[in-house]
Amino acid sequence: MQLYLVTGAAGFIGRSIAAALLARGELVRGVDNFITGKRANLNGLEAMEFIEGDLNDPRVCAKACEAVDIVFHEAALPSVPLSITNPIATNQCCVGATLNLLMAAQAAGVRRLVYAGSSSAYGDSPTQPKHEGMLPEPISPYAAAKLAGEHYLSAFSHVHGMETVVLRYFNVFGPHQDPTSHYSGVLAIFCRKMLAGEVPTIYGDGGQSRDFTYIDNVVHANLLAASAPAEKVRGKVMNAATGSRITLNDTFHHLRRLTGFKGSPLYAQGRAGDIRESLADITLAQKLIGYEPIVGFPEGLRRTVEWYRQSEEKSHAAQAYPSLEYA
Ligand code: NAD
């Protein structure tokens, strides 16, 4: 049986990939240092072997990669604003950690490493949709760091013949995404606030658009990338998104209906490093790994709101009855 390693397993996407693997009966190991991940995200993943540790430590990487066949590398500090105030931390968690992991994976004979790339690699180019043949134009330290990780994968693929695959995600959303920090994904923040009757803030005029991708689609793309024939995917970079876009203003209106929020958003000045439009061309992933989105935006948003609603209710119940576990 194959052993899978998921880095960033206590994070939003990592725990979702681990859960899908466990549901298929696979052997899974996770590693996380909880820099942004949550212990609560490990609930339900008890069958996963878990290592608490920092991938900046080569010993942690060596232990994590031992006897592993396939790695899903999700660990990173995934925030544009944080990368502007603290680019060193971003570099450590996105570049240093990735290089350590690649070296350990190479030494342990890992067959394939699937990397969480980012649409931020495309920068603010007016060309839509974004396709993988475009010259990368990172406009934030986060984008530069995620792109550096891609280039290290490419180098390891060329030099060592490692089967590396990059999936560039575009604004992923869904259950388990942390809604509590300024750096959280916009949909997670909006869901939490609007369910609580609080006014969400839209930075800019709200006309900026995103290829919001429900988590199940990203998990699906990862599983396909892990099992596709090596000759099709080795060294490849491909978008993992939906191929459709929606503005923040329209998203707000969808959420207004789903949450029952009655107010209007607060508009604030746009943020440095933010991108105006983001739409993926998913043709390459369709061709190479047979990827198609499996959950559309409206249904994904409905499931997401429902999940935040239920976790909010559980959290209130846990406060009232502390013996109940908060999921
Ligand atoms: P997340 O913050 O929920 O998860 C990242 C996890 O990595 C966290 O649990 C964190 O504690 C862990 N981590 C970070 N540095 C580590 C280190 N040095 N050692 C061990 N663990 C470490 O973020 P996410 O949204 O799940 O993102 C997962 C991946 O997807 C990231 O690589 C991110 O760059 C990429 N990505 C995410 C999105 C999105 O919309 N969420 C879009 C594009 C790309």
PDB file of C-alpha atoms and ligand atoms in Angstrom, residues 8 10-14 31-38 53-56 73-78 93 97 116-119 142 146 169-172 177, ligand 1:
ATOM      1  CA  GLY A   8       0.188  21.586   6.238  1.00  0.00           C
ATOM      2  CA  ALA A  10      -3.733  21.059  10.059  1.00  0.00           C
ATOM      3  CA  GLY A  11      -4.532  23.744   7.503  1.00  0.00           C
ATOM      4  CA  PHE A  12      -7.634  24.206   5.410  1.00  0.00           C
ATOM      5  CA  ILE A  13      -6.583  22.471   2.182  1.00  0.00           C
ATOM      6  CA  GLY A  14      -4.153  19.981   3.733  1.00  0.00           C
ATOM      7  CA  VAL A  31       2.952  17.222   9.313  1.00  0.00           C
ATOM      8  CA  ASP A  32       2.258  20.733  10.568  1.00  0.00           C
ATOM      9  CA  ASN A  33       3.775  23.328  12.902  1.00  0.00           C
ATOM     10  CA  PHE A  34       0.418  25.105  13.562  1.00  0.00           C
ATOM     11  CA  ILE A  35       1.768  28.472  12.444  1.00  0.00           C
ATOM     12  CA  THR A  36      -1.648  29.064  10.849  1.00  0.00           C
ATOM     13  CA  GLY A  37      -3.132  25.559  11.152  1.00  0.00           C
ATOM     14  CA  LYS A  38      -5.617  24.605  13.851  1.00  0.00           C
ATOM     15  CA  GLY A  53       7.099  19.966  13.504  1.00  0.00           C
ATOM     16  CA  ASP A  54       8.503  22.713  11.317  1.00  0.00           C
ATOM     17  CA  LEU A  55       9.591  21.882   7.771  1.00  0.00           C
ATOM     18  CA  ASN A  56      12.391  24.398   8.199  1.00  0.00           C
ATOM     19  CA  HIS A  73       2.893  19.812  -0.219  1.00  0.00           C
ATOM     20  CA  GLU A  74       0.342  22.273   1.157  1.00  0.00           C
ATOM     21  CA  ALA A  75       2.349  23.920   3.949  1.00  0.00           C
ATOM     22  CA  ALA A  76       3.032  27.632   3.453  1.00  0.00           C
ATOM     23  CA  LEU A  77       2.225  31.022   4.956  1.00  0.00           C
ATOM     24  CA  PRO A  78      -0.582  31.802   2.538  1.00  0.00           C
ATOM     25  CA  CYS A  93       7.645  28.849   5.216  1.00  0.00           C
ATOM     26  CA  ALA A  97      10.545  24.701   3.894  1.00  0.00           C
ATOM     27  CA  ALA A 116       0.148  23.741  -3.961  1.00  0.00           C
ATOM     28  CA  GLY A 117       0.993  26.501  -6.417  1.00  0.00           C
ATOM     29  CA  SER A 118      -0.800  29.816  -6.511  1.00  0.00           C
ATOM     30  CA  SER A 119      -2.581  31.903  -9.148  1.00  0.00           C
ATOM     31  CA  TYR A 142       4.018  35.817  -1.249  1.00  0.00           C
ATOM     32  CA  LYS A 146       5.247  30.467  -4.084  1.00  0.00           C
ATOM     33  CA  TYR A 169      -4.992  27.126  -7.025  1.00  0.00           C
ATOM     34  CA  PHE A 170      -7.260  30.143  -7.513  1.00  0.00           C
ATOM     35  CA  ASN A 171      -9.012  31.424  -4.333  1.00  0.00           C
ATOM     36  CA  VAL A 172     -10.087  28.220  -2.688  1.00  0.00           C
ATOM     37  CA  GLN A 177     -11.029  27.601   6.261  1.00  0.00           C
TER      38      GLN A 177
HETATM   39  P1  NAD B   1      -3.555  27.201   5.722  1.00  0.00           P
HETATM   40  O1  NAD B   1      -2.852  28.352   6.371  1.00  0.00           O
HETATM   41  O2  NAD B   1      -4.894  26.813   6.227  1.00  0.00           O
HETATM   42  O3  NAD B   1      -2.622  25.924   5.710  1.00  0.00           O
HETATM   43  C1  NAD B   1      -1.223  25.974   5.639  1.00  0.00           C
HETATM   44  C2  NAD B   1      -0.702  25.013   6.691  1.00  0.00           C
HETATM   45  O4  NAD B   1       0.713  24.921   6.590  1.00  0.00           O
HETATM   46  C3  NAD B   1      -1.019  25.471   8.114  1.00  0.00           C
HETATM   47  O5  NAD B   1      -1.625  24.428   8.823  1.00  0.00           O
HETATM   48  C4  NAD B   1       0.339  25.843   8.684  1.00  0.00           C
HETATM   49  O6  NAD B   1       0.395  25.685  10.085  1.00  0.00           O
HETATM   50  C5  NAD B   1       1.252  24.909   7.910  1.00  0.00           C
HETATM   51  N1  NAD B   1       2.636  25.364   7.831  1.00  0.00           N
HETATM   52  C6  NAD B   1       3.079  26.552   7.368  1.00  0.00           C
HETATM   53  N2  NAD B   1       4.424  26.614   7.442  1.00  0.00           N
HETATM   54  C7  NAD B   1       4.829  25.418   7.939  1.00  0.00           C
HETATM   55  C8  NAD B   1       6.110  24.871   8.237  1.00  0.00           C
HETATM   56  N3  NAD B   1       7.218  25.592   8.043  1.00  0.00           N
HETATM   57  N4  NAD B   1       6.177  23.617   8.755  1.00  0.00           N
HETATM   58  C9  NAD B   1       5.039  22.888   8.956  1.00  0.00           C
HETATM   59  N5  NAD B   1       3.809  23.364   8.683  1.00  0.00           N
HETATM   60  C10 NAD B   1       3.704  24.611   8.186  1.00  0.00           C
HETATM   61  O7  NAD B   1      -3.633  27.582   4.165  1.00  0.00           O
HETATM   62  P2  NAD B   1      -4.421  26.880   2.990  1.00  0.00           P
HETATM   63  O8  NAD B   1      -5.417  27.844   2.485  1.00  0.00           O
HETATM   64  O9  NAD B   1      -4.846  25.528   3.387  1.00  0.00           O
HETATM   65  O10 NAD B   1      -3.290  26.781   1.879  1.00  0.00           O
HETATM   66  C11 NAD B   1      -2.640  25.551   1.573  1.00  0.00           C
HETATM   67  C12 NAD B   1      -1.704  25.768   0.405  1.00  0.00           C
HETATM   68  O11 NAD B   1      -2.422  26.198  -0.738  1.00  0.00           O
HETATM   69  C13 NAD B   1      -0.627  26.827   0.638  1.00  0.00           C
HETATM   70  O12 NAD B   1       0.580  26.345   0.105  1.00  0.00           O
HETATM   71  C14 NAD B   1      -1.109  28.027  -0.143  1.00  0.00           C
HETATM   72  O13 NAD B   1      -0.037  28.833  -0.575  1.00  0.00           O
HETATM   73  C15 NAD B   1      -1.820  27.350  -1.294  1.00  0.00           C
HETATM   74  N6  NAD B   1      -2.863  28.172  -1.896  1.00  0.00           N
HETATM   75  C16 NAD B   1      -4.012  28.407  -1.191  1.00  0.00           C
HETATM   76  C17 NAD B   1      -5.014  29.170  -1.788  1.00  0.00           C
HETATM   77  C18 NAD B   1      -6.313  29.447  -1.059  1.00  0.00           C
HETATM   78  O14 NAD B   1      -7.166  30.113  -1.632  1.00  0.00           O
HETATM   79  N7  NAD B   1      -6.513  28.961   0.167  1.00  0.00           N
HETATM   80  C19 NAD B   1      -4.829  29.695  -3.083  1.00  0.00           C
HETATM   81  C20 NAD B   1      -3.635  29.449  -3.734  1.00  0.00           C
HETATM   82  C21 NAD B   1      -2.677  28.660  -3.157  1.00  0.00           C
END
